Short mmCIF file of C-alpha atoms in Angstrom, two decimals:
data_model
loop_
_atom_site.label_atom_id
_atom_site.label_comp_id
_atom_site.label_asym_id
_atom_site.label_seq_id
_atom_site.Cartn_x
_atom_site.Cartn_y
_atom_site.Cartn_z
CA MET A 1 -7.37 91.98 42.04
CA THR A 2 -5.11 95.01 40.71
CA GLN A 3 -2.53 91.98 39.84
CA LEU A 4 -5.49 90.57 37.41
CA PRO A 5 -4.06 91.61 34.23
CA LEU A 6 -0.50 90.61 34.94
CA ILE A 7 -1.41 87.39 36.31
CA ILE A 8 -3.33 86.65 33.36
CA GLN A 9 -0.41 87.81 30.98
CA ARG A 10 2.12 85.71 32.59
CA LEU A 11 -0.27 82.74 32.48
CA SER A 12 -0.99 83.37 28.57
CA GLU A 13 2.76 83.58 28.03
CA SER A 14 3.73 80.25 29.77
CA PHE A 15 0.64 78.65 28.09
CA LEU A 16 2.74 79.12 25.23
CA LEU A 17 5.39 76.67 26.09
CA ASN A 18 2.15 74.40 26.47
CA TRP A 19 1.36 75.25 23.07
CA ASN A 20 4.53 74.80 21.58
CA LEU A 21 5.11 71.48 23.21
CA PHE A 22 1.95 70.45 21.73
CA ALA A 23 2.49 71.66 18.32
CA LEU A 24 6.05 70.25 17.74
CA THR A 25 5.23 66.80 19.36
CA LEU A 26 2.38 66.58 17.16
CA LEU A 27 4.44 67.78 13.90
CA PHE A 28 6.98 65.09 14.70
CA SER A 29 5.08 62.16 16.11
CA VAL A 30 2.72 61.54 13.63
CA PRO A 31 5.20 60.85 10.83
CA LEU A 32 7.45 59.24 13.52
CA GLY A 33 4.29 56.93 14.56
CA LEU A 34 4.11 55.99 10.68
CA ILE A 35 7.51 54.75 10.42
CA VAL A 36 7.19 53.07 14.02
CA ALA A 37 3.98 51.48 13.04
CA LEU A 38 5.44 50.05 9.70
CA GLY A 39 8.45 48.58 11.69
CA SER A 40 6.13 46.90 13.94
CA MET A 41 4.22 45.33 10.98
CA SER A 42 7.37 44.16 9.05
CA ARG A 43 7.33 40.85 8.08
CA CYS A 44 11.20 40.68 9.06
CA LYS A 45 11.37 39.61 12.79
CA LEU A 46 14.65 41.40 13.29
CA VAL A 47 12.82 44.73 12.69
CA GLN A 48 9.67 43.60 14.28
CA GLY A 49 10.93 42.45 17.41
CA PRO A 50 12.98 45.37 18.54
CA VAL A 51 10.35 47.98 17.32
CA ARG A 52 7.44 46.15 19.60
CA THR A 53 9.56 45.99 22.18
CA PHE A 54 10.41 49.49 22.28
CA VAL A 55 6.88 50.60 21.63
CA TRP A 56 6.20 48.25 24.67
CA SER A 57 8.74 49.60 26.96
CA ILE A 58 7.64 53.07 26.11
CA ARG A 59 3.91 52.52 26.54
CA GLY A 60 4.52 50.61 29.61
CA THR A 61 6.58 53.22 31.59
CA PRO A 62 5.19 56.77 32.68
CA LEU A 63 5.80 59.38 30.64
CA MET A 64 7.37 61.52 33.60
CA LEU A 65 9.69 58.63 34.17
CA GLN A 66 10.88 59.10 30.51
CA LEU A 67 11.17 63.05 30.48
CA ILE A 68 13.52 62.82 33.76
CA VAL A 69 15.89 59.73 32.29
CA ILE A 70 15.82 61.89 28.84
CA PHE A 71 16.76 65.21 30.42
CA TYR A 72 19.07 63.94 33.56
CA GLY A 73 20.20 60.60 31.75
CA PRO A 74 23.22 61.68 29.66
CA GLY A 75 24.70 63.75 32.37
CA LEU A 76 24.09 61.37 35.20
CA MET A 77 25.52 58.39 33.23
CA ASN A 78 28.44 60.63 31.90
CA LEU A 79 27.42 60.36 28.04
CA PRO A 80 29.21 62.34 25.54
CA PHE A 81 26.23 64.10 24.94
CA SER A 82 24.32 66.65 26.86
CA TRP A 83 21.61 69.11 26.42
CA PRO A 84 22.11 72.61 25.73
CA GLY A 85 21.83 75.03 29.00
CA GLY A 86 18.97 76.65 30.17
CA ASP A 87 15.60 77.01 29.05
CA THR A 88 16.25 75.74 25.46
CA GLY A 89 17.86 72.40 26.81
CA ARG A 90 14.94 71.96 28.91
CA PHE A 91 12.21 72.37 26.48
CA THR A 92 14.63 70.32 23.86
CA ALA A 93 14.45 67.50 25.92
CA ALA A 94 10.56 67.92 26.83
CA THR A 95 10.00 67.67 23.08
CA VAL A 96 12.46 64.71 22.48
CA ALA A 97 10.57 62.54 25.29
CA PHE A 98 7.34 63.66 24.17
CA VAL A 99 7.76 63.10 20.39
CA ILE A 100 9.07 59.54 21.20
CA ASN A 101 6.34 58.81 23.76
CA TYR A 102 3.43 59.90 21.23
CA ALA A 103 5.02 58.48 18.06
CA CYS A 104 4.80 55.07 19.98
CA TYR A 105 1.21 55.72 20.59
CA PHE A 106 0.16 57.03 17.71
CA SER A 107 2.10 53.70 15.89
CA GLU A 108 -0.36 51.49 17.76
CA ILE A 109 -3.04 53.68 16.39
CA PHE A 110 -2.08 53.46 12.90
CA ARG A 111 -1.21 49.85 13.01
CA GLY A 112 -4.45 48.93 14.09
CA GLY A 113 -5.88 50.97 11.63
CA ILE A 114 -4.07 49.72 9.03
CA GLN A 115 -4.39 46.05 9.75
CA SER A 116 -8.47 46.46 10.75
CA ILE A 117 -8.85 46.94 6.52
CA PRO A 118 -10.28 43.84 5.30
CA LYS A 119 -7.99 41.82 3.00
CA GLY A 120 -10.35 41.66 -0.06
CA GLN A 121 -9.74 45.13 -0.15
CA TYR A 122 -6.12 44.71 -1.16
CA GLU A 123 -7.13 41.61 -3.22
CA ALA A 124 -9.53 43.48 -5.18
CA GLY A 125 -7.09 46.11 -6.08
CA GLN A 126 -4.72 43.40 -7.24
CA VAL A 127 -6.81 41.74 -9.59
CA LEU A 128 -7.80 44.97 -11.03
CA GLY A 129 -3.57 45.27 -11.66
CA MET A 130 -2.94 48.13 -8.84
CA THR A 131 0.79 48.04 -7.92
CA LYS A 132 1.15 48.26 -3.84
CA PRO A 133 1.56 51.75 -3.53
CA GLN A 134 -1.43 52.39 -5.69
CA ILE A 135 -3.72 50.17 -3.33
CA PHE A 136 -2.43 51.78 -0.13
CA VAL A 137 -2.61 55.18 -1.96
CA LYS A 138 -6.14 54.83 -3.58
CA VAL A 139 -7.75 52.03 -2.01
CA THR A 140 -6.68 51.69 1.95
CA LEU A 141 -5.50 55.20 2.85
CA MET A 142 -8.71 56.74 3.08
CA GLN A 143 -10.34 53.91 4.90
CA VAL A 144 -7.45 53.73 7.75
CA ILE A 145 -7.74 57.71 8.09
CA LYS A 146 -11.25 57.43 8.80
CA ARG A 147 -10.77 54.63 11.11
CA ILE A 148 -8.23 56.43 13.12
CA ILE A 149 -9.49 59.97 13.27
CA PRO A 150 -11.40 59.09 16.55
CA PRO A 151 -8.91 57.10 18.44
CA SER A 152 -6.21 60.13 17.25
CA GLY A 153 -8.64 62.59 18.45
CA ASN A 154 -8.45 61.06 22.06
CA GLU A 155 -4.60 60.72 21.93
CA VAL A 156 -4.38 64.74 20.69
CA ILE A 157 -6.65 65.56 23.59
CA THR A 158 -4.60 63.66 25.90
CA LEU A 159 -1.20 65.16 24.62
CA VAL A 160 -2.69 68.61 25.38
CA LYS A 161 -3.24 67.95 29.14
CA ASP A 162 0.04 65.86 29.17
CA THR A 163 2.26 68.91 28.34
CA SER A 164 1.99 70.29 31.65
CA LEU A 165 4.16 67.37 32.81
CA ALA A 166 6.98 69.10 31.42
CA ARG A 167 7.33 71.27 34.51
CA ILE A 168 9.14 67.95 36.03
CA ILE A 169 12.10 69.34 34.38
CA SER A 170 11.60 72.86 35.30
CA ASN A 171 9.79 73.89 31.85
CA LYS A 172 7.60 76.92 33.06
CA GLU A 173 4.50 75.64 31.72
CA ILE A 174 0.98 77.18 32.91
CA ILE A 175 0.29 75.37 36.05
CA MET A 176 4.04 75.85 37.34
CA MET A 177 3.13 79.47 36.64
CA ALA A 178 0.33 79.19 38.60
CA GLY A 179 1.84 77.30 41.22
CA GLU A 180 3.96 80.53 42.11
CA TYR A 181 0.68 82.28 42.97
CA THR A 182 -0.18 79.48 44.81
CA ASN A 183 2.49 80.04 47.19
CA GLN A 184 1.73 83.22 47.59
CA GLY A 185 -1.69 82.48 49.05
CA LEU A 186 -3.65 83.23 45.30
CA ILE A 187 -5.44 80.26 44.42
CA TRP A 188 -7.62 81.51 41.63
CA PRO A 189 -4.86 81.40 38.98
CA LEU A 190 -4.67 77.79 39.50
CA PHE A 191 -8.38 77.35 38.53
CA ALA A 192 -7.69 79.64 35.76
CA THR A 193 -5.45 77.51 34.23
CA GLY A 194 -8.03 74.62 33.69
CA ILE A 195 -9.74 77.34 31.41
CA TYR A 196 -7.08 77.42 29.09
CA PHE A 197 -7.03 73.61 28.76
CA LEU A 198 -10.92 73.34 28.64
CA VAL A 199 -11.09 76.01 25.71
CA PHE A 200 -8.28 74.56 23.81
CA VAL A 201 -9.63 70.89 24.27
CA GLY A 202 -13.01 72.39 23.27
CA VAL A 203 -11.46 73.49 19.75
CA LEU A 204 -9.96 70.38 19.29
CA THR A 205 -13.17 68.53 20.03
CA LEU A 206 -15.11 70.83 17.65
CA LEU A 207 -12.11 70.22 14.49
CA PHE A 208 -12.51 66.66 15.27
CA GLY A 209 -15.79 66.24 14.88
CA GLN A 210 -15.93 68.29 11.87
CA ILE A 211 -13.13 65.78 10.34
CA GLU A 212 -15.21 62.85 11.18
CA ARG A 213 -18.43 64.36 9.61
CA LYS A 214 -16.55 65.26 6.40
CA LEU A 215 -15.58 61.55 6.39
CA GLU A 216 -19.27 60.05 7.13
CA TYR A 217 -20.18 59.90 3.22
CA PHE A 218 -18.59 56.70 3.15
CA LYS A 219 -19.06 53.58 5.10
CA ALA A 220 -15.94 51.35 6.07
CA MET B 1 -9.90 28.38 -30.06
CA THR B 2 -8.25 27.32 -26.76
CA ILE B 3 -8.04 30.54 -24.82
CA LEU B 4 -7.30 29.21 -21.28
CA GLU B 5 -5.06 25.80 -20.57
CA VAL B 6 -4.57 24.73 -16.87
CA GLN B 7 -1.91 22.03 -16.54
CA ASN B 8 -1.32 19.77 -13.56
CA LEU B 9 -2.24 22.52 -11.20
CA GLU B 10 -1.26 21.72 -7.29
CA LYS B 11 -1.54 23.94 -4.36
CA SER B 12 -1.20 23.02 -0.68
CA PHE B 13 -1.58 24.98 2.52
CA GLY B 14 0.76 23.23 4.89
CA ASP B 15 -0.26 19.88 5.18
CA LEU B 16 -3.51 20.45 3.28
CA ASP B 17 -3.36 19.26 -0.47
CA VAL B 18 -6.48 21.40 -1.78
CA LEU B 19 -5.18 21.22 -5.41
CA GLN B 20 -4.22 17.61 -6.22
CA GLY B 21 -3.35 18.10 -10.19
CA ILE B 22 -6.09 19.69 -11.79
CA ASP B 23 -6.16 19.97 -15.88
CA PHE B 24 -8.58 21.59 -18.06
CA SER B 25 -8.92 24.02 -20.85
CA LEU B 26 -11.60 26.51 -22.07
CA ASN B 27 -12.39 27.77 -25.55
CA LYS B 28 -12.99 31.44 -26.25
CA GLY B 29 -16.60 32.28 -25.84
CA GLU B 30 -17.28 29.63 -23.61
CA SER B 31 -18.55 29.76 -20.13
CA LEU B 32 -17.70 27.25 -17.67
CA ALA B 33 -19.42 26.28 -14.19
CA ILE B 34 -17.28 24.84 -11.41
CA ILE B 35 -19.50 23.17 -8.55
CA GLY B 36 -18.36 20.98 -5.96
CA SER B 37 -18.94 21.12 -2.35
CA SER B 38 -17.23 23.45 -0.08
CA GLY B 39 -13.63 22.65 0.52
CA SER B 40 -13.39 21.01 -2.83
CA GLY B 41 -10.73 23.63 -3.70
CA LYS B 42 -12.88 25.55 -6.33
CA THR B 43 -12.22 28.73 -4.89
CA THR B 44 -8.52 27.88 -4.43
CA LEU B 45 -8.35 27.37 -8.15
CA LEU B 46 -10.18 30.52 -8.91
CA ARG B 47 -7.55 32.19 -6.86
CA CYS B 48 -4.53 30.44 -8.58
CA LEU B 49 -5.81 32.04 -12.02
CA ASN B 50 -6.22 35.29 -10.53
CA PHE B 51 -2.69 35.08 -8.76
CA LEU B 52 -4.06 35.47 -5.46
CA GLU B 53 -2.53 32.18 -4.74
CA ILE B 54 0.56 30.74 -6.03
CA PRO B 55 0.29 27.51 -7.16
CA ASP B 56 2.98 24.81 -6.17
CA ARG B 57 3.08 23.27 -9.43
CA GLY B 58 1.63 23.26 -12.84
CA LYS B 59 1.40 25.79 -15.66
CA ILE B 60 -1.12 28.17 -16.81
CA LEU B 61 -1.51 29.19 -20.51
CA VAL B 62 -3.54 31.75 -22.02
CA ASN B 63 -3.74 31.67 -25.84
CA GLY B 64 -0.97 29.40 -26.09
CA GLU B 65 1.18 31.61 -23.85
CA VAL B 66 2.73 30.42 -20.57
CA ILE B 67 2.00 32.97 -18.25
CA PHE B 68 2.39 30.98 -15.17
CA ASP B 69 5.07 28.00 -14.62
CA ALA B 70 5.68 26.77 -11.24
CA GLU B 71 9.43 25.78 -12.47
CA ASP B 72 9.96 29.13 -13.61
CA PRO B 73 10.72 31.76 -10.92
CA SER B 74 10.65 34.62 -13.92
CA THR B 75 6.68 34.19 -14.28
CA GLN B 76 6.40 35.01 -10.41
CA ARG B 77 8.22 38.50 -10.46
CA GLU B 78 5.32 40.89 -9.09
CA GLY B 79 5.67 43.06 -12.35
CA GLU B 80 5.16 40.37 -14.39
CA VAL B 81 2.31 38.87 -12.36
CA ARG B 82 0.47 42.37 -12.47
CA LYS B 83 0.45 42.46 -16.06
CA LYS B 84 -0.49 38.77 -16.57
CA ARG B 85 -3.28 38.71 -14.19
CA LEU B 86 -4.96 41.25 -16.11
CA HIS B 87 -5.84 38.24 -18.68
CA PHE B 88 -8.38 37.51 -16.08
CA GLY B 89 -11.10 39.31 -13.98
CA LEU B 90 -12.31 38.44 -10.69
CA VAL B 91 -15.69 38.80 -9.38
CA PHE B 92 -15.47 38.30 -5.45
CA GLN B 93 -18.20 36.84 -3.21
CA ASN B 94 -18.05 39.43 -1.02
CA PHE B 95 -18.15 42.11 -3.78
CA ASN B 96 -14.99 43.99 -2.34
CA LEU B 97 -16.08 47.34 -3.71
CA PHE B 98 -14.09 50.45 -2.62
CA PRO B 99 -16.05 52.18 -0.03
CA GLN B 100 -14.89 55.49 -0.55
CA TYR B 101 -15.73 55.78 -3.97
CA THR B 102 -18.97 56.18 -5.96
CA THR B 103 -20.09 53.47 -8.42
CA LEU B 104 -18.54 54.94 -11.45
CA GLU B 105 -15.38 55.67 -9.43
CA ASN B 106 -15.16 52.04 -8.64
CA VAL B 107 -15.24 51.03 -12.10
CA VAL B 108 -13.12 53.67 -13.54
CA LEU B 109 -10.55 53.62 -10.75
CA ALA B 110 -8.20 50.81 -12.16
CA PRO B 111 -8.46 51.72 -16.20
CA LYS B 112 -7.50 55.23 -15.19
CA LEU B 113 -4.62 53.77 -13.25
CA LEU B 114 -3.44 51.91 -16.05
CA ALA B 115 -3.96 54.53 -18.46
CA LYS B 116 -0.95 56.50 -16.69
CA ASP B 117 1.41 53.47 -18.45
CA ARG B 118 0.51 54.56 -22.01
CA PRO B 119 3.14 56.46 -23.56
CA ASP B 120 0.54 58.70 -25.21
CA TYR B 121 -0.79 59.49 -21.51
CA ALA B 122 0.57 62.91 -21.16
CA LYS B 123 -0.39 64.21 -24.58
CA ASN B 124 -4.06 62.80 -24.44
CA LYS B 125 -4.74 62.74 -20.88
CA LYS B 126 -8.33 64.39 -20.97
CA THR B 127 -9.21 62.43 -24.13
CA LEU B 128 -8.24 58.86 -22.31
CA LEU B 129 -9.68 59.84 -19.13
CA ASP B 130 -12.96 61.24 -20.63
CA GLU B 131 -13.15 57.66 -22.78
CA ILE B 132 -12.63 55.94 -19.75
CA ASP B 133 -15.50 57.51 -17.86
CA THR B 134 -17.77 57.08 -21.04
CA LYS B 135 -16.94 53.29 -20.93
CA GLY B 136 -17.56 52.89 -17.10
CA ARG B 137 -21.29 54.64 -17.71
CA VAL B 138 -21.81 52.25 -20.71
CA LEU B 139 -21.04 49.37 -18.45
CA LEU B 140 -23.25 50.29 -15.59
CA ASP B 141 -25.82 50.76 -17.85
CA GLN B 142 -25.48 47.42 -19.11
CA VAL B 143 -25.68 46.24 -15.44
CA GLY B 144 -28.78 48.35 -15.00
CA LEU B 145 -27.78 50.77 -12.66
CA THR B 146 -27.61 54.20 -14.82
CA ASP B 147 -29.69 55.45 -11.82
CA LYS B 148 -26.74 54.97 -9.30
CA LEU B 149 -23.49 56.39 -10.68
CA SER B 150 -22.63 58.55 -7.97
CA ALA B 151 -24.03 56.32 -4.99
CA TYR B 152 -21.91 55.07 -2.64
CA PRO B 153 -21.83 51.44 -2.04
CA HIS B 154 -23.28 51.33 1.36
CA MET B 155 -26.16 52.78 -0.22
CA LEU B 156 -26.74 49.87 -2.50
CA SER B 157 -28.40 46.59 -2.05
CA GLY B 158 -26.15 43.51 -2.27
CA GLY B 159 -27.44 42.58 -5.72
CA GLN B 160 -26.51 46.18 -6.82
CA GLN B 161 -23.33 46.02 -5.36
CA GLN B 162 -22.35 43.00 -6.98
CA ARG B 163 -23.27 44.24 -10.23
CA VAL B 164 -21.25 47.18 -9.73
CA ALA B 165 -18.40 44.63 -9.07
CA ILE B 166 -19.01 43.17 -12.38
CA ALA B 167 -18.91 46.19 -14.28
CA ARG B 168 -15.84 46.93 -12.46
CA ALA B 169 -14.17 43.90 -13.64
CA LEU B 170 -15.54 44.12 -17.17
CA ALA B 171 -13.83 47.57 -17.37
CA LEU B 172 -10.64 46.34 -18.07
CA GLU B 173 -11.70 44.05 -20.71
CA PRO B 174 -10.04 40.52 -19.25
CA ASP B 175 -10.00 37.58 -21.53
CA ILE B 176 -11.49 35.75 -19.18
CA LEU B 177 -13.93 36.74 -16.30
CA CYS B 178 -14.03 34.60 -13.25
CA PHE B 179 -17.20 34.39 -10.49
CA ASP B 180 -16.24 33.32 -7.11
CA GLU B 181 -19.77 32.09 -5.66
CA PRO B 182 -21.29 35.66 -6.81
CA THR B 183 -24.64 35.30 -5.01
CA SER B 184 -23.42 33.14 -2.10
CA ALA B 185 -23.40 36.44 0.19
CA LEU B 186 -26.73 37.69 -1.31
CA ASP B 187 -30.17 37.40 0.18
CA PRO B 188 -32.25 34.82 -1.80
CA GLU B 189 -34.52 37.62 -3.45
CA LEU B 190 -31.43 39.50 -4.93
CA THR B 191 -29.44 36.61 -6.49
CA GLY B 192 -32.20 36.89 -9.55
CA GLU B 193 -30.50 40.25 -10.59
CA VAL B 194 -26.98 39.00 -10.64
CA LEU B 195 -27.62 35.79 -12.28
CA LYS B 196 -29.34 37.61 -14.64
CA VAL B 197 -26.82 39.98 -15.94
CA ILE B 198 -24.28 36.66 -15.69
CA ARG B 199 -26.62 35.20 -18.41
CA THR B 200 -26.55 38.26 -20.47
CA LEU B 201 -22.75 38.25 -20.64
CA ALA B 202 -23.00 34.63 -21.53
CA SER B 203 -25.29 35.14 -24.26
CA ARG B 204 -22.78 37.76 -25.66
CA ASN B 205 -20.07 35.00 -25.64
CA THR B 206 -17.92 36.18 -22.87
CA THR B 207 -15.38 33.74 -21.65
CA MET B 208 -16.43 33.16 -18.01
CA VAL B 209 -15.43 30.53 -15.05
CA ILE B 210 -18.06 30.56 -12.81
CA VAL B 211 -17.77 28.90 -9.33
CA THR B 212 -21.39 28.51 -8.01
CA HIS B 213 -23.67 26.66 -5.40
CA GLU B 214 -26.78 27.46 -7.86
CA MET B 215 -27.04 24.40 -9.87
CA ASP B 216 -30.09 25.20 -11.88
CA PHE B 217 -28.01 28.17 -13.03
CA ALA B 218 -24.85 26.59 -13.57
CA ARG B 219 -26.69 24.04 -15.68
CA SER B 220 -28.45 26.39 -17.99
CA VAL B 221 -25.93 28.90 -18.20
CA SER B 222 -22.80 27.21 -18.80
CA ASP B 223 -21.34 25.30 -22.06
CA ARG B 224 -19.54 22.87 -20.04
CA VAL B 225 -19.28 21.96 -16.40
CA ILE B 226 -16.57 20.79 -13.84
CA PHE B 227 -17.42 18.98 -10.80
CA MET B 228 -14.86 18.82 -8.12
CA ASP B 229 -14.15 16.99 -5.00
CA GLU B 230 -11.27 16.65 -2.93
CA GLY B 231 -8.98 18.94 -5.07
CA LEU B 232 -9.36 16.91 -8.02
CA ILE B 233 -11.59 17.32 -10.96
CA VAL B 234 -14.12 14.12 -10.59
CA GLU B 235 -16.03 14.70 -13.66
CA GLN B 236 -16.49 17.15 -16.66
CA GLY B 237 -18.73 17.62 -19.73
CA ASP B 238 -21.87 18.97 -21.06
CA PRO B 239 -24.04 20.57 -18.52
CA GLN B 240 -26.83 18.16 -19.73
CA GLU B 241 -24.93 15.18 -19.39
CA VAL B 242 -23.12 15.95 -15.87
CA PHE B 243 -26.55 17.01 -14.40
CA GLY B 244 -28.85 14.56 -16.37
CA ASN B 245 -26.76 11.50 -16.42
CA PRO B 246 -23.64 11.58 -14.15
CA LYS B 247 -21.50 9.11 -14.70
CA GLU B 248 -19.24 8.98 -11.14
CA GLU B 249 -20.66 8.07 -8.15
CA ARG B 250 -19.56 11.11 -6.01
CA THR B 251 -21.07 13.45 -8.56
CA ARG B 252 -24.38 11.79 -8.35
CA LYS B 253 -24.10 11.70 -4.28
CA PHE B 254 -23.40 15.42 -4.44
CA LEU B 255 -26.12 16.45 -7.02
CA ALA B 256 -28.74 13.79 -4.91
CA ARG B 257 -27.85 16.26 -1.68
CA TYR B 258 -28.83 19.37 -3.74
CA LYS B 259 -31.84 17.80 -4.86
CA GLU B 260 -32.80 17.19 -1.32
CA THR B 261 -31.92 20.71 -0.29
CA ASP B 262 -34.32 22.16 -3.06
CA GLU B 263 -37.37 20.22 -1.90
#
């Protein structure tokens, strides 16, 4: 048990990687998801078709496969591009894979939210002389946000746990770290990692619950 | 004085000819009731007036000015349409209030956005916005909702929501206020309060086009009635004439059906 403070410290340090991957993915995949959503709703078939096919292929294959392909792909296929060496390269590749994957999931949530707004809301804005951007910002946006908060919360919680998949391309995240101790016959660090995830997800659950309550003042 | 003139309006959805050449005109201060069975094209006509549908053929004139001409694409550009449609106000069957705004906010939202286009907006912003708020309160008072200014739509009854929708449409001071079956989505005991508001507007000589299934109301509130069937105006004229002594067989049949359901 003399190892306890050291193990906790190392687990915490490695959880930083999970946190960084989580934060960066969220930061980039939400705006990218909005762009993808707009593409998948485009009236131009040349845009809509490829975008929807792309979303299907990303949502239809395991994130773990995408991580492997994105990290090893350039080298194996002799592409003129390669990831930077060492930890930076592994982490960047993981971030790129996560951002693409989550952007596609978010895009479907956004698309569902936008398309669920009744046509009458747009028409009411139109007859009141509003421009299209005004209708989007002033009329539909809040209603869309209210509708997408619950499914987005789900997605964000899944993302927290998915970050541990980054180990498949040797990112030293918390479960991989705990695994080193398991190899030495020490099992409790593995259980301890669960506590990190539970606490993190707990905080996010409270946060999303609070946002939902804030939006309860209207019904849409 | 003629305020609205509709000439040979036609509209099809695919193979379905919904409007097959509609002509009518409306004088300032008049209220016009449009009756007819479902699918006769009444609502489509109203939606064409409000540019929610683009007619395939025909012209629409307001105060003698051509605001829509199917032959002239320049009257169909988005920016043009946005200005021209302000000649008309529309009250929807399903109210379509904005759920995230209070009653007062629903009424003042569009006028405040439009005020931004005024050249003196930057200078007089505060005064302009205050004026709009004051006017919004007056309008909501007129429809009997002074005590509901800060209520959200979901807290209101259907009748109250529809009265907010009327105030919202009036806030932009349209030349012609259109109603698309304003009481069809309401429980029977709530239609009265909405009809009363429309009656008051009629008594103040608001120019109105009212599509309705309430025959007694259409008869008593309107200065003129149009009966539509299969995309055409079958009969039009003084309400006492059309309801009391219809000339056309189809009008008689339609009105007879209503009498049966009333009994």
